[in-house]
mmCIF file of N, CA, C and O in Angstrom:
data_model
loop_
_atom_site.group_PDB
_atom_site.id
_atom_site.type_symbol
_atom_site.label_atom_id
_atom_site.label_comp_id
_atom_site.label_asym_id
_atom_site.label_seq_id
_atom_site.Cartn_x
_atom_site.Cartn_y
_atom_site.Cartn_z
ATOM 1 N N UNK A 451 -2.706 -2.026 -18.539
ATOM 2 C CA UNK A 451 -2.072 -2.158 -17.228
ATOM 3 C C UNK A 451 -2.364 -3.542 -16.683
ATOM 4 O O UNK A 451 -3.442 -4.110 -16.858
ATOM 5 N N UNK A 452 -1.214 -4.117 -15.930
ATOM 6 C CA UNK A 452 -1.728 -5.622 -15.346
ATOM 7 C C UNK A 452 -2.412 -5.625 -14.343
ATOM 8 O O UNK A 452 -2.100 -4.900 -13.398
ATOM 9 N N UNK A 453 -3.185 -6.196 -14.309
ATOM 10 C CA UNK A 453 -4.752 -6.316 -13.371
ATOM 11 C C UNK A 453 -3.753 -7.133 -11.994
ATOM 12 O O UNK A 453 -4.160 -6.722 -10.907
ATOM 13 N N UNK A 454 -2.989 -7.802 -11.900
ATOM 14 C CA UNK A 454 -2.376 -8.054 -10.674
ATOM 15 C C UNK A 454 -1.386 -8.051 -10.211
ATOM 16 O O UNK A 454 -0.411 -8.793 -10.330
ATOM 17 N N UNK A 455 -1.661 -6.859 -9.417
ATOM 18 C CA UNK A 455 -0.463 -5.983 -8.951
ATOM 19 C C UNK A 455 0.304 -7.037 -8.320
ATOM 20 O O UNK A 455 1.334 -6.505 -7.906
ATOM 21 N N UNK A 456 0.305 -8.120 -8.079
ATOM 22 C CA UNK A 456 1.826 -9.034 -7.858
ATOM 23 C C UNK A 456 2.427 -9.609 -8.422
ATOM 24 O O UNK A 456 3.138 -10.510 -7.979
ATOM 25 N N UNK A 457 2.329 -9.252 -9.663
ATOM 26 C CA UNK A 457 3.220 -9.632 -11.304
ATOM 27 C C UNK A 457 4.138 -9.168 -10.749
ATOM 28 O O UNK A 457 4.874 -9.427 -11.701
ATOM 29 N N UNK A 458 4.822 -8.686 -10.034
ATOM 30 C CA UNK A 458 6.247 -7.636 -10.022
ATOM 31 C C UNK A 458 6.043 -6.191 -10.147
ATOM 32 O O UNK A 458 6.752 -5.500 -10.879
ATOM 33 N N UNK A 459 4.988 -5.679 -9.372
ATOM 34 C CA UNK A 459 4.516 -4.646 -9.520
ATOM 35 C C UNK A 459 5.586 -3.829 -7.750
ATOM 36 O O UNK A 459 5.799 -4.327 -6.644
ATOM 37 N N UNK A 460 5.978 -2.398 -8.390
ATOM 38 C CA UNK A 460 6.418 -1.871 -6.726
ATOM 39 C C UNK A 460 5.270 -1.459 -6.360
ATOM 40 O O UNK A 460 4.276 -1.335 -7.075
ATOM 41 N N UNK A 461 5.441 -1.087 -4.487
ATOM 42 C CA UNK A 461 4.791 -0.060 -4.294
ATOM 43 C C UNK A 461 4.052 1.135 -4.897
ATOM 44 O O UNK A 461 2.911 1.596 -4.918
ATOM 45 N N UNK A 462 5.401 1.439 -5.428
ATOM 46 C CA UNK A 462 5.313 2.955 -5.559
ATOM 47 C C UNK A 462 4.209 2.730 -7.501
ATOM 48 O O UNK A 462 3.126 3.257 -7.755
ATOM 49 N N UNK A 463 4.629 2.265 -7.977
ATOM 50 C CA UNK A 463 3.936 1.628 -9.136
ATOM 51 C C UNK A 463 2.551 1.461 -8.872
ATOM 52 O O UNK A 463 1.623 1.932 -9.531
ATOM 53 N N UNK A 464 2.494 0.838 -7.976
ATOM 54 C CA UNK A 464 1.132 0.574 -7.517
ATOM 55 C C UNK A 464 0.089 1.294 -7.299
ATOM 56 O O UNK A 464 -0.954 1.364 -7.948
ATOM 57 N N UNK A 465 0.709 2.333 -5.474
ATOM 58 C CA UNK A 465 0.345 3.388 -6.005
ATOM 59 C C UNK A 465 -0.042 4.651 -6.781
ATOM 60 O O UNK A 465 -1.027 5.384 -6.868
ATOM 61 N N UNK A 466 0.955 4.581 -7.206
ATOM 62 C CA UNK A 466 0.474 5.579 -9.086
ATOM 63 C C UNK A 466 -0.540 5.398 -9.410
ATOM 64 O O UNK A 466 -1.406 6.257 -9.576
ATOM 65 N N UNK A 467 -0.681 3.758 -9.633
ATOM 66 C CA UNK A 467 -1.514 3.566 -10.701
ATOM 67 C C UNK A 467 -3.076 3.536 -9.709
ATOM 68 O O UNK A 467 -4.199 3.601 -10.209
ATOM 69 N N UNK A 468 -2.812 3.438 -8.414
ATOM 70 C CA UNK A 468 -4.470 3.229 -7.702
ATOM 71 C C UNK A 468 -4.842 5.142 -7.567
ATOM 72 O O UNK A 468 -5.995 5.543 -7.402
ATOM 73 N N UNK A 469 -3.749 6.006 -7.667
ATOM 74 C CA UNK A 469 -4.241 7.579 -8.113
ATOM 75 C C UNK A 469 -4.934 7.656 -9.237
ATOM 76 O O UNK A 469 -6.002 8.267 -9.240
ATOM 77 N N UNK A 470 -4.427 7.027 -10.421
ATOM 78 C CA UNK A 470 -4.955 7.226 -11.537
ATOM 79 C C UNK A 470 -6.101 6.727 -11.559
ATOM 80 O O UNK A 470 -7.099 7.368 -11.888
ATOM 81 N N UNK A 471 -6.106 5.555 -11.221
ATOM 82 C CA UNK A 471 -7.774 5.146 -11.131
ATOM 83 C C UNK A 471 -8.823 5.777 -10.489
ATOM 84 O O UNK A 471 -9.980 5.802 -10.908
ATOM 85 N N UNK A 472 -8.308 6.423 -9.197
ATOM 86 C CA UNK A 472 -9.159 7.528 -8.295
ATOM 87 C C UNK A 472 -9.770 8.789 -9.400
ATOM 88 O O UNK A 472 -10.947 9.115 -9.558
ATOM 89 N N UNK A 473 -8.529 9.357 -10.088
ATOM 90 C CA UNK A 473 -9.188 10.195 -10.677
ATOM 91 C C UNK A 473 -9.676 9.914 -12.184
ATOM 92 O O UNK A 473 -9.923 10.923 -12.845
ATOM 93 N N UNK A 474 -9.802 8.977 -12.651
ATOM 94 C CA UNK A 474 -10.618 8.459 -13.514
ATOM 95 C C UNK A 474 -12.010 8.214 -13.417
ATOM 96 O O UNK A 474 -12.918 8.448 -14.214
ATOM 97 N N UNK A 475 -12.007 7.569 -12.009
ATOM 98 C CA UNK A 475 -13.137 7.587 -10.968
ATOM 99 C C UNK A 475 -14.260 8.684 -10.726
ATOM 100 O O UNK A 475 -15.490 8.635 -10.758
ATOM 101 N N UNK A 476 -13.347 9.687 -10.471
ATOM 102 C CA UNK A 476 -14.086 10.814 -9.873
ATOM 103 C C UNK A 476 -14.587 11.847 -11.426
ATOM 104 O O UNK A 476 -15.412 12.753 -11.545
ATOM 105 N N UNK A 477 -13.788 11.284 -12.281
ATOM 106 C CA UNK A 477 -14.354 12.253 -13.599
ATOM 107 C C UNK A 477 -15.571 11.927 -14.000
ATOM 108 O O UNK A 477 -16.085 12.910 -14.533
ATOM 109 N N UNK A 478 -16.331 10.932 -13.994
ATOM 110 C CA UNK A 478 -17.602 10.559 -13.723
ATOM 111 C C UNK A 478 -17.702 10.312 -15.019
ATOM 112 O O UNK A 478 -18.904 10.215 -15.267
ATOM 113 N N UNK A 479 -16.843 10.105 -16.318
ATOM 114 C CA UNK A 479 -17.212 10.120 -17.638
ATOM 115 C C UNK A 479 -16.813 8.413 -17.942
ATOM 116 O O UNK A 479 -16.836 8.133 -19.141
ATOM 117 N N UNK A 480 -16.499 7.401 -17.116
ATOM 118 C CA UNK A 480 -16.765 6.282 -17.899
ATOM 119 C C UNK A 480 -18.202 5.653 -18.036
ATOM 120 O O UNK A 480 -19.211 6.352 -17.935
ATOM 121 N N UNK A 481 -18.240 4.447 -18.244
ATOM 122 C CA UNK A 481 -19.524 3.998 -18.785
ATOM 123 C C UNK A 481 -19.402 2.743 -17.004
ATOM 124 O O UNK A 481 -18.495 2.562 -16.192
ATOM 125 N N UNK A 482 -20.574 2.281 -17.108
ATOM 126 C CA UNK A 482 -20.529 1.304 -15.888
ATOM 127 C C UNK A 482 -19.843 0.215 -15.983
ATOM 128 O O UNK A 482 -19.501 -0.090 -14.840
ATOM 129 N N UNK A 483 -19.444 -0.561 -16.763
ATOM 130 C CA UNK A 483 -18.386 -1.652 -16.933
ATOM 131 C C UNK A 483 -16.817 -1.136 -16.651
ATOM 132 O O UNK A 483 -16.012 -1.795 -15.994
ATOM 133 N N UNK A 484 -16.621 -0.257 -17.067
ATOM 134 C CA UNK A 484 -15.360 0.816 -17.126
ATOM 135 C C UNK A 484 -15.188 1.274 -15.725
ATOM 136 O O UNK A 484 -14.196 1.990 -15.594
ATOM 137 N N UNK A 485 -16.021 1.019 -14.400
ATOM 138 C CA UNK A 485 -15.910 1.741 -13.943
ATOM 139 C C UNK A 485 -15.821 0.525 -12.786
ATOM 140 O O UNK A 485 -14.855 0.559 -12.024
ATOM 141 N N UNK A 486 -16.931 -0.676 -12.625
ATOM 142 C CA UNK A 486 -16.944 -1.752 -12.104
ATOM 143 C C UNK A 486 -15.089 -2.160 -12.485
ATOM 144 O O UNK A 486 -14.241 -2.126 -11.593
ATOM 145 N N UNK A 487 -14.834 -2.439 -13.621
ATOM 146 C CA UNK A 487 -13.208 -2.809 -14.108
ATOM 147 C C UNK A 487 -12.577 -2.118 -12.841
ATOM 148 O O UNK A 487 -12.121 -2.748 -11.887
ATOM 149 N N UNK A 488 -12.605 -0.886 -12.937
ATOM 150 C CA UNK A 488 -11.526 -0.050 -12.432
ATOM 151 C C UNK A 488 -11.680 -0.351 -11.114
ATOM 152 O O UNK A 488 -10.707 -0.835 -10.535
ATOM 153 N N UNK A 489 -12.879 -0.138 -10.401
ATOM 154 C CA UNK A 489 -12.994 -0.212 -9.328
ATOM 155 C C UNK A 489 -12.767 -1.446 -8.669
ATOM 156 O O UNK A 489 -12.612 -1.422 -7.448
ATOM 157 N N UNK A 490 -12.713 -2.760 -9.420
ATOM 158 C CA UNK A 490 -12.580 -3.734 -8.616
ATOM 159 C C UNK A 490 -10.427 -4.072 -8.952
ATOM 160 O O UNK A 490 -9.619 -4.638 -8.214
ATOM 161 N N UNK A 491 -10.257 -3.534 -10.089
ATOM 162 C CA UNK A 491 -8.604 -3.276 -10.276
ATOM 163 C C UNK A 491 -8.079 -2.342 -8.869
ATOM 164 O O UNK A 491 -6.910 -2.527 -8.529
ATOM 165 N N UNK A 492 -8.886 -1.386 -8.083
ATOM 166 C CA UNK A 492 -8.703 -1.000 -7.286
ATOM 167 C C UNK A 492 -7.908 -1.183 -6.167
ATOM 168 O O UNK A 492 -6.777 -0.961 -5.735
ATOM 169 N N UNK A 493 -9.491 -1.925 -5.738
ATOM 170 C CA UNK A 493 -9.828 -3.199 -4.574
ATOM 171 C C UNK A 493 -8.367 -3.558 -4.710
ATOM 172 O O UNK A 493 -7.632 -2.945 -3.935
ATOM 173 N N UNK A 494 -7.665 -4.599 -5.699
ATOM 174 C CA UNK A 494 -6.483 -5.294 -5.591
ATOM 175 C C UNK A 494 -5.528 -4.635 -5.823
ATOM 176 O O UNK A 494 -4.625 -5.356 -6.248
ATOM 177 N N UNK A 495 -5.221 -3.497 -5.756
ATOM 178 C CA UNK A 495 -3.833 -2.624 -5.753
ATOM 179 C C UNK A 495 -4.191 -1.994 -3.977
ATOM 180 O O UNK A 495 -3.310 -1.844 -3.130
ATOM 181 N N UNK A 496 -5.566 -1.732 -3.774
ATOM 182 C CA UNK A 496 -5.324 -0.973 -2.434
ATOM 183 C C UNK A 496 -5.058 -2.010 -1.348
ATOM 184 O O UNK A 496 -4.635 -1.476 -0.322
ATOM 185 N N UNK A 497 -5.230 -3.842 -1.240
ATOM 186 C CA UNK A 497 -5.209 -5.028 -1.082
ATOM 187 C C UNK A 497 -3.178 -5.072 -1.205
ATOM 188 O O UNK A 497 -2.369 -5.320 -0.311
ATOM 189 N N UNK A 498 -3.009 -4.827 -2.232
ATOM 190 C CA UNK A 498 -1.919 -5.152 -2.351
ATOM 191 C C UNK A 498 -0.597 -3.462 -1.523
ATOM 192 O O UNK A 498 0.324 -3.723 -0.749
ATOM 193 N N UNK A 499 -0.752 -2.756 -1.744
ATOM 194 C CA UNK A 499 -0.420 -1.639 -0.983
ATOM 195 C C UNK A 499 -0.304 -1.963 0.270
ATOM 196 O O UNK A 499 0.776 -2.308 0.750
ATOM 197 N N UNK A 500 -1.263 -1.899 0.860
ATOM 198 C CA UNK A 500 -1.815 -2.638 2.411
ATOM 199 C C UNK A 500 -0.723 -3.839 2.856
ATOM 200 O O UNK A 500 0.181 -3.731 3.685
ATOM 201 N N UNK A 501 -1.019 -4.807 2.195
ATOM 202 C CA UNK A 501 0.256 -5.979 2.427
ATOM 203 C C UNK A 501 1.307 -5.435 2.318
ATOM 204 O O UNK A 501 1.744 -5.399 3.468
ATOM 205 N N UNK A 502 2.061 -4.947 1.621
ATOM 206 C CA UNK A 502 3.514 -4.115 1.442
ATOM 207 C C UNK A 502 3.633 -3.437 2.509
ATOM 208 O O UNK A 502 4.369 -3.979 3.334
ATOM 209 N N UNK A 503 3.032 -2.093 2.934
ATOM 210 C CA UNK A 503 3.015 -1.461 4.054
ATOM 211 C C UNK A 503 3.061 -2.516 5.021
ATOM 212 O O UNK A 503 4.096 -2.430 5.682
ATOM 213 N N UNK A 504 2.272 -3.559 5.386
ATOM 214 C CA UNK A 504 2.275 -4.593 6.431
ATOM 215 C C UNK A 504 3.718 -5.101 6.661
ATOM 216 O O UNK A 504 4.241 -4.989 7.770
ATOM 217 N N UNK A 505 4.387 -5.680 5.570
ATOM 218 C CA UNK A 505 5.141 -6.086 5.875
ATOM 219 C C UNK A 505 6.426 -5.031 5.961
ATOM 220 O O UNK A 505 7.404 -5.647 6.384
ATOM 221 N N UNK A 506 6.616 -4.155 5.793
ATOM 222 C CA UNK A 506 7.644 -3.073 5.867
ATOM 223 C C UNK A 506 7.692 -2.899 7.381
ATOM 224 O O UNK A 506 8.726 -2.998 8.042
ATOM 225 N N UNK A 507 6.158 -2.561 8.005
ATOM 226 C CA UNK A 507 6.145 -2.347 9.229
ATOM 227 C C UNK A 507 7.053 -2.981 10.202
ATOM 228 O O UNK A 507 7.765 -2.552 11.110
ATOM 229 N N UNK A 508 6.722 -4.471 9.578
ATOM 230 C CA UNK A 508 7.149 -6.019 10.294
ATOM 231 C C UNK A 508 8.960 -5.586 10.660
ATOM 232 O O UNK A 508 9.597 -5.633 11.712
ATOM 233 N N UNK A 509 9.277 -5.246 9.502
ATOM 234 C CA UNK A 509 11.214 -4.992 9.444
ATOM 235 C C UNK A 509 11.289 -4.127 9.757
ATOM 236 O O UNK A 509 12.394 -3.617 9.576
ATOM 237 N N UNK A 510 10.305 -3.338 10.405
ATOM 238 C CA UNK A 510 11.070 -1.660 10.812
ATOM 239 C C UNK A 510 11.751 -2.134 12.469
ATOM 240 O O UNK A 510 11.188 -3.033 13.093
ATOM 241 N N UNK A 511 12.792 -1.538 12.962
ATOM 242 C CA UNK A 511 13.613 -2.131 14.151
ATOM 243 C C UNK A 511 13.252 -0.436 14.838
ATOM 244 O O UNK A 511 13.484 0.653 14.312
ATOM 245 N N UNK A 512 12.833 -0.637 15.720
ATOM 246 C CA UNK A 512 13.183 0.838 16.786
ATOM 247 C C UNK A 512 14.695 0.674 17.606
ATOM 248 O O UNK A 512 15.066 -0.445 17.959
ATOM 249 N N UNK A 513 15.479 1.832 17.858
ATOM 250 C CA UNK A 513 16.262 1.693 18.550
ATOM 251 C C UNK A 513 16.090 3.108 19.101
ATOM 252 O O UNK A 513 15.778 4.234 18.714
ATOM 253 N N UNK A 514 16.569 2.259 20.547
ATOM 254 C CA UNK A 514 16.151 3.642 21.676
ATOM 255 C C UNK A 514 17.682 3.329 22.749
ATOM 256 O O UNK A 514 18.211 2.241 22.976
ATOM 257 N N UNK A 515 17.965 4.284 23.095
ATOM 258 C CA UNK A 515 18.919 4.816 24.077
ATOM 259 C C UNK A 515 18.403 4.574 25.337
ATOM 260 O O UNK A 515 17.547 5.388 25.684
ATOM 261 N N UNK A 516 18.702 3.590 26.221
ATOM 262 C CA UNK A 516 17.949 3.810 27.853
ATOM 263 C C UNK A 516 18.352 4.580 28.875
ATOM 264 O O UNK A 516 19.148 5.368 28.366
ATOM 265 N N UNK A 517 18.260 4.821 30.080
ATOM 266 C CA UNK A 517 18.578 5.481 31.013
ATOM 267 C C UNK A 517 19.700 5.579 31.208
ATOM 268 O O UNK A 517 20.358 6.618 31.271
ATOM 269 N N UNK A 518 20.199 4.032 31.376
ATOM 270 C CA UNK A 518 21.447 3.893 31.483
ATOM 271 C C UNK A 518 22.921 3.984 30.774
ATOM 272 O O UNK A 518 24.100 3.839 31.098
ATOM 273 N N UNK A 519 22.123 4.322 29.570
ATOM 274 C CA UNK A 519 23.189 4.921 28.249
ATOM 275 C C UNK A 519 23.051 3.742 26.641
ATOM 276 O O UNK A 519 23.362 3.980 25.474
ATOM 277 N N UNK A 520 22.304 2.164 27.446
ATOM 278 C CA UNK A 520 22.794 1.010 26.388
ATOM 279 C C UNK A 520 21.800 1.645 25.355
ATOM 280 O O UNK A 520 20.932 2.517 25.405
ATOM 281 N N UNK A 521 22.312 0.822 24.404
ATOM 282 C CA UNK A 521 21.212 0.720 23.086
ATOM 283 C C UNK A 521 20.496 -0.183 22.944
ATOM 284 O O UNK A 521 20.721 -1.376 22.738
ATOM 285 N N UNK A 522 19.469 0.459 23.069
ATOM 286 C CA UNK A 522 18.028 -1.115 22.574
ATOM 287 C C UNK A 522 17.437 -1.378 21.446
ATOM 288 O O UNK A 522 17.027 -0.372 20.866
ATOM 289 N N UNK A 523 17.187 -2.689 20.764
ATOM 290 C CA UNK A 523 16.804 -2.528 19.486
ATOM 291 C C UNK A 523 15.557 -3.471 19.631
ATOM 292 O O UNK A 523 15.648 -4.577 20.164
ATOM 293 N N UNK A 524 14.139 -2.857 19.013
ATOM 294 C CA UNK A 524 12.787 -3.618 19.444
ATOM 295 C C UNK A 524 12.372 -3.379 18.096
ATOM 296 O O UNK A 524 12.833 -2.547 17.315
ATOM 297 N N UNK A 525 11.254 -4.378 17.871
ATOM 298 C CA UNK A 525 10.529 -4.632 17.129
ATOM 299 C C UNK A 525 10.055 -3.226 16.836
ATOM 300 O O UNK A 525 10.489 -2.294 17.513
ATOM 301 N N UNK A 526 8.978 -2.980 15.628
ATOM 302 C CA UNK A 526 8.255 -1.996 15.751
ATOM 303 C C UNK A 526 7.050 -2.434 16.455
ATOM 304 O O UNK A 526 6.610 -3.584 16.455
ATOM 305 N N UNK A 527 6.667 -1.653 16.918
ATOM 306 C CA UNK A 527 4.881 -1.356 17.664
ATOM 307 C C UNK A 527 4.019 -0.142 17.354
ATOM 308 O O UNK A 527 4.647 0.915 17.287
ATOM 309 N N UNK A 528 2.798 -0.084 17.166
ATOM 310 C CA UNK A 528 2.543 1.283 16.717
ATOM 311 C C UNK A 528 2.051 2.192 17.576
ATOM 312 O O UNK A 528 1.356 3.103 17.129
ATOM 313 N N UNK A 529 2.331 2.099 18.988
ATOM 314 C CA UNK A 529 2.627 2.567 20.374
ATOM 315 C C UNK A 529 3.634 3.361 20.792
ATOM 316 O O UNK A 529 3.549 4.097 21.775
ATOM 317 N N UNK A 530 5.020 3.205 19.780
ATOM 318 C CA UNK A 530 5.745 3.809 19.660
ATOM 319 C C UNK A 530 5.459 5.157 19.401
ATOM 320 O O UNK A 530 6.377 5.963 19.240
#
């Protein structure tokens, strides 16, 4: 697997692959190098996830209906 998830890696790819490592993780049967690897392959898929989500956020548009009937279109906020 490529160690950096911004080769052209998706989301959703990404994620997969930071599950698989979780439960590779939790099986408790690698050796400590195997596990340092994984865990720091982690680090940079959950790094890289994070940024993606960030910027998705950025392009999400709210649109709301006002009192007066117009349509408003706002940034996202997470107040919303």
């Amino acid at each position: 697997m490529n160690l950096m998830p911004e080769a052209g890696m998706t989301f959703e790819e990404a994620l997969s692959r930071l599950e698989e490592i979780v439960r590779q993780l939790e099986s408790g049967e690698l050796t400590l190098d195997e596990t340092v690897r994984l865990y720091e392959e982690g680090q940079r898929l959950l790094a890289f996830c994070q940024r993606k989500l960030a910027d998705a956020e950025k392009r999400i548009k709210v649109i709301t209906v006002t009192e007066e009937g117009s349509i408003e279109v706002q940034e996202w906020d997470e107040n919303f």
